[in-house]
Coordinates of C-alpha atoms in Angstrom, one line a residue:
X1213 CA 0.1 0.1 0.0
X1214 CA 2.8 2.3 0.8
X1215 CA 4.3 2.1 -2.8
X1216 CA 0.8 2.7 -4.2
X1217 CA 0.3 5.9 -2.0
X1218 CA 3.8 7.1 -3.2
X1219 CA 2.7 6.3 -6.9
X1220 CA -0.7 8.3 -6.5
X1221 CA 1.0 11.1 -4.9
X1222 CA 2.6 11.8 -8.4
X1223 CA -1.0 11.7 -9.7
X1224 CA -2.0 14.3 -7.1
X1225 CA 1.0 16.4 -7.8
X1226 CA 0.1 16.2 -11.6
X1227 CA -3.1 18.0 -10.6
X1228 CA -0.9 21.4 -10.8
X1229 CA -0.8 20.9 -14.6
X1230 CA -4.3 21.2 -15.4
X1231 CA -4.7 24.0 -12.8
X1232 CA -1.9 25.8 -14.9
X1233 CA -3.5 24.9 -18.1
X1234 CA -6.8 26.3 -16.8
X1235 CA -5.3 29.8 -15.9
X1236 CA -2.3 30.1 -18.1
X1237 CA -2.5 31.5 -22.0
X1238 CA -2.8 28.5 -24.3
X1239 CA 0.5 29.2 -25.9
X1240 CA 2.4 29.0 -22.5
X1241 CA 0.3 25.8 -21.6
X1242 CA 1.3 24.2 -24.9
X1243 CA 5.1 25.0 -24.4
X1244 CA 5.0 23.7 -20.8
X1245 CA 3.3 20.5 -22.0
X1246 CA 5.6 20.1 -24.7
X1247 CA 8.7 20.9 -22.6
X1248 CA 7.6 18.4 -20.1
X1249 CA 6.7 15.6 -22.6
X1250 CA 10.2 16.0 -24.4
X1251 CA 12.0 15.8 -20.9
X1252 CA 9.9 12.6 -20.1
X1253 CA 10.9 11.2 -23.6
X1254 CA 14.5 12.0 -23.3
X1255 CA 14.6 10.3 -19.9
X1256 CA 13.1 7.3 -21.3
X1257 CA 15.7 7.4 -24.2
X1258 CA 18.5 7.8 -21.8
X1259 CA 17.7 5.0 -19.5
X1260 CA 17.4 2.6 -22.4
X1261 CA 20.5 3.5 -24.1
X1262 CA 23.0 4.5 -21.4
X1263 CA 23.8 2.3 -18.6
X1264 CA 24.7 4.9 -16.1
X1265 CA 21.4 6.7 -16.8
X1266 CA 19.4 3.6 -16.3
X1267 CA 21.2 2.7 -13.1
X1268 CA 20.4 6.2 -11.7
X1269 CA 16.9 6.4 -12.8
X1270 CA 16.1 2.9 -11.3
X1271 CA 17.9 3.8 -8.1
X1272 CA 15.8 6.9 -7.5
X1273 CA 12.3 5.2 -8.9
X1274 CA 12.5 1.4 -8.5
X1275 CA 10.2 1.6 -5.5
X1276 CA 7.5 3.5 -7.6
X1277 CA 7.7 1.4 -10.8
X1278 CA 5.6 -1.6 -11.4
X1279 CA 7.3 -4.5 -13.0
X1280 CA 6.5 -3.8 -16.5
X1281 CA 7.7 -0.2 -16.1
X1282 CA 11.2 -1.1 -15.4
X1283 CA 11.7 -2.2 -18.9
X1284 CA 9.0 -0.5 -20.6
X1285 CA 7.8 3.0 -20.6
X1286 CA 7.1 4.7 -17.2
X1287 CA 3.5 5.4 -16.3
X1288 CA 4.6 9.0 -15.6
X1289 CA 5.8 9.3 -19.2
X1290 CA 2.5 8.0 -20.5
X1291 CA 0.7 10.5 -18.3
X1292 CA 2.7 13.6 -19.9
X1293 CA 2.3 12.3 -23.3
X1294 CA -1.4 11.9 -22.6
X1295 CA -1.8 15.4 -21.0
X1296 CA 0.0 16.9 -23.9
X1297 CA -2.3 15.3 -26.5
X1298 CA -5.4 16.1 -24.6
X1299 CA -4.4 19.7 -24.7
X1300 CA -3.8 19.5 -28.5
X1301 CA -6.8 17.5 -29.2
X1302 CA -9.7 18.7 -27.0
X1303 CA -11.1 22.2 -26.2
X1304 CA -9.4 23.5 -23.0
X1305 CA -12.2 22.7 -20.4
X1306 CA -12.3 19.2 -21.8
X1307 CA -8.5 18.7 -21.6
X1308 CA -8.6 20.0 -18.1
X1309 CA -11.3 17.5 -17.2
X1310 CA -9.6 14.7 -18.9
X1311 CA -6.3 15.4 -17.1
X1312 CA -8.2 15.6 -13.8
X1313 CA -9.7 12.0 -14.5
X1314 CA -6.2 10.9 -14.5
X1315 CA -4.8 12.9 -11.7
X1316 CA -7.8 12.5 -9.3
X1317 CA -10.0 9.7 -10.7
X1318 CA -7.1 7.1 -11.2
X1319 CA -5.6 7.9 -7.9
X1320 CA -9.0 7.3 -6.1
X1321 CA -9.6 4.0 -7.9
X1322 CA -6.2 2.7 -6.8
X1323 CA -6.4 4.1 -3.3
X1324 CA -10.1 2.8 -2.5
X1325 CA -9.5 -0.4 -4.3
X1326 CA -6.2 -1.3 -2.4
X1327 CA -7.7 -0.3 0.8
X1328 CA -11.4 -1.3 0.8
X1329 CA -11.7 -3.3 -2.6
X1330 CA -13.4 -6.8 -1.9
X1331 CA -15.1 -7.5 -5.3
X1332 CA -12.0 -7.9 -7.6
X1333 CA -12.0 -9.0 -11.4
X1334 CA -9.1 -11.2 -12.6
X1335 CA -6.9 -8.1 -13.1
X1336 CA -6.9 -7.3 -9.6
X1337 CA -8.9 -4.1 -9.9
X1338 CA -11.9 -3.8 -7.7
X1339 CA -15.6 -2.5 -8.2
X1340 CA -14.9 -0.4 -5.1
X1341 CA -12.2 1.4 -6.8
X1342 CA -14.2 1.9 -10.0
X1343 CA -16.9 3.3 -8.0
X1344 CA -14.7 5.8 -6.1
X1345 CA -13.2 6.7 -9.6
X1346 CA -16.7 7.5 -11.0
X1347 CA -17.5 9.6 -8.0
X1348 CA -14.4 11.6 -8.3
X1349 CA -14.6 11.9 -12.0
X1350 CA -18.3 13.1 -11.8
X1351 CA -17.2 15.7 -9.2
X1352 CA -14.5 16.9 -11.2
X1353 CA -16.8 17.3 -14.5
X1354 CA -19.5 19.0 -12.4
X1355 CA -17.1 21.4 -10.9
X1356 CA -15.7 22.7 -14.2
X1357 CA -17.6 25.6 -15.8
X1358 CA -19.2 24.8 -19.1
X1359 CA -19.5 21.0 -18.6
X1360 CA -23.2 20.1 -18.6
X1361 CA -24.4 17.4 -16.1
X1362 CA -24.9 14.9 -18.6
X1363 CA -21.5 15.3 -20.2
X1364 CA -20.0 15.1 -16.6
X1365 CA -21.8 11.7 -16.1
X1366 CA -21.0 10.3 -19.5
X1367 CA -17.2 11.4 -19.1
X1368 CA -17.1 10.1 -15.6
X1369 CA -18.5 6.7 -16.7
X1370 CA -16.1 6.4 -19.6
X1371 CA -13.0 7.4 -17.6
X1372 CA -13.9 5.0 -14.8
X1373 CA -14.8 2.2 -17.1
X1374 CA -11.3 2.5 -19.1
X1375 CA -9.4 2.6 -15.9
X1376 CA -11.2 -0.5 -14.5
X1377 CA -11.2 -2.4 -17.9
X1378 CA -8.3 -4.9 -18.2
X1379 CA -7.2 -3.5 -21.6
X1380 CA -3.6 -3.8 -22.9
X1381 CA -2.6 -0.1 -23.2
X1382 CA -1.5 2.1 -20.3
X1383 CA -4.3 3.4 -18.1
X1384 CA -2.9 6.7 -18.0
X1385 CA -3.5 7.0 -21.7
X1386 CA -7.0 5.4 -21.7
X1387 CA -8.3 7.3 -18.8
X1388 CA -7.2 10.7 -20.1
X1389 CA -7.9 10.4 -23.8
X1390 CA -10.7 7.8 -23.6
X1391 CA -12.5 9.8 -20.9
X1392 CA -11.9 13.3 -22.7
X1393 CA -13.1 11.8 -25.9
X1394 CA -16.2 10.5 -24.5
X1395 CA -16.9 14.0 -22.6
X1396 CA -16.2 15.9 -26.0
X1397 CA -17.9 13.5 -28.4
X1398 CA -20.8 12.0 -26.7
X1399 CA -21.9 15.1 -24.8
X1400 CA -20.6 18.4 -25.8
X1401 CA -20.6 18.5 -29.5

């Protein structure tokens, strides 16, 4: 549980990004997201191709990484990529909600699921965690100005479902881009 809390603190810290995007000018937001994504990708490249970089990276992050992230792309990198793409694809308010689905909803799912999850599916995720993600995602959608309640509900269902579903692609991408797409395409257009 301690490792999962530490991982989810990264998600909670990432809430600063959509907060910045909400208030900052679009060009500055784009520059920040592009820079963060470039840094994350450079770190991934460095740890793949330089032994010293890999050693330093793993020495500092091994306790946070899931087994597949040690040799694959880290979840934090996927998060930066998905935040950048959300900003490029969606209107600003939808991008902000999509990022918050990841930062808050995904964290709620993991923490509630680990602590109180009793009804699990084969992937290890719990219905209790999915319910927590839905509630947090719905609250996020309802709090952002310009998001109608129906849109907030559909986006929350999609983001929670994509986090819960045992799909092969990283959940940071699925939750952010899938939840944002549902919010935008199903309810706001």
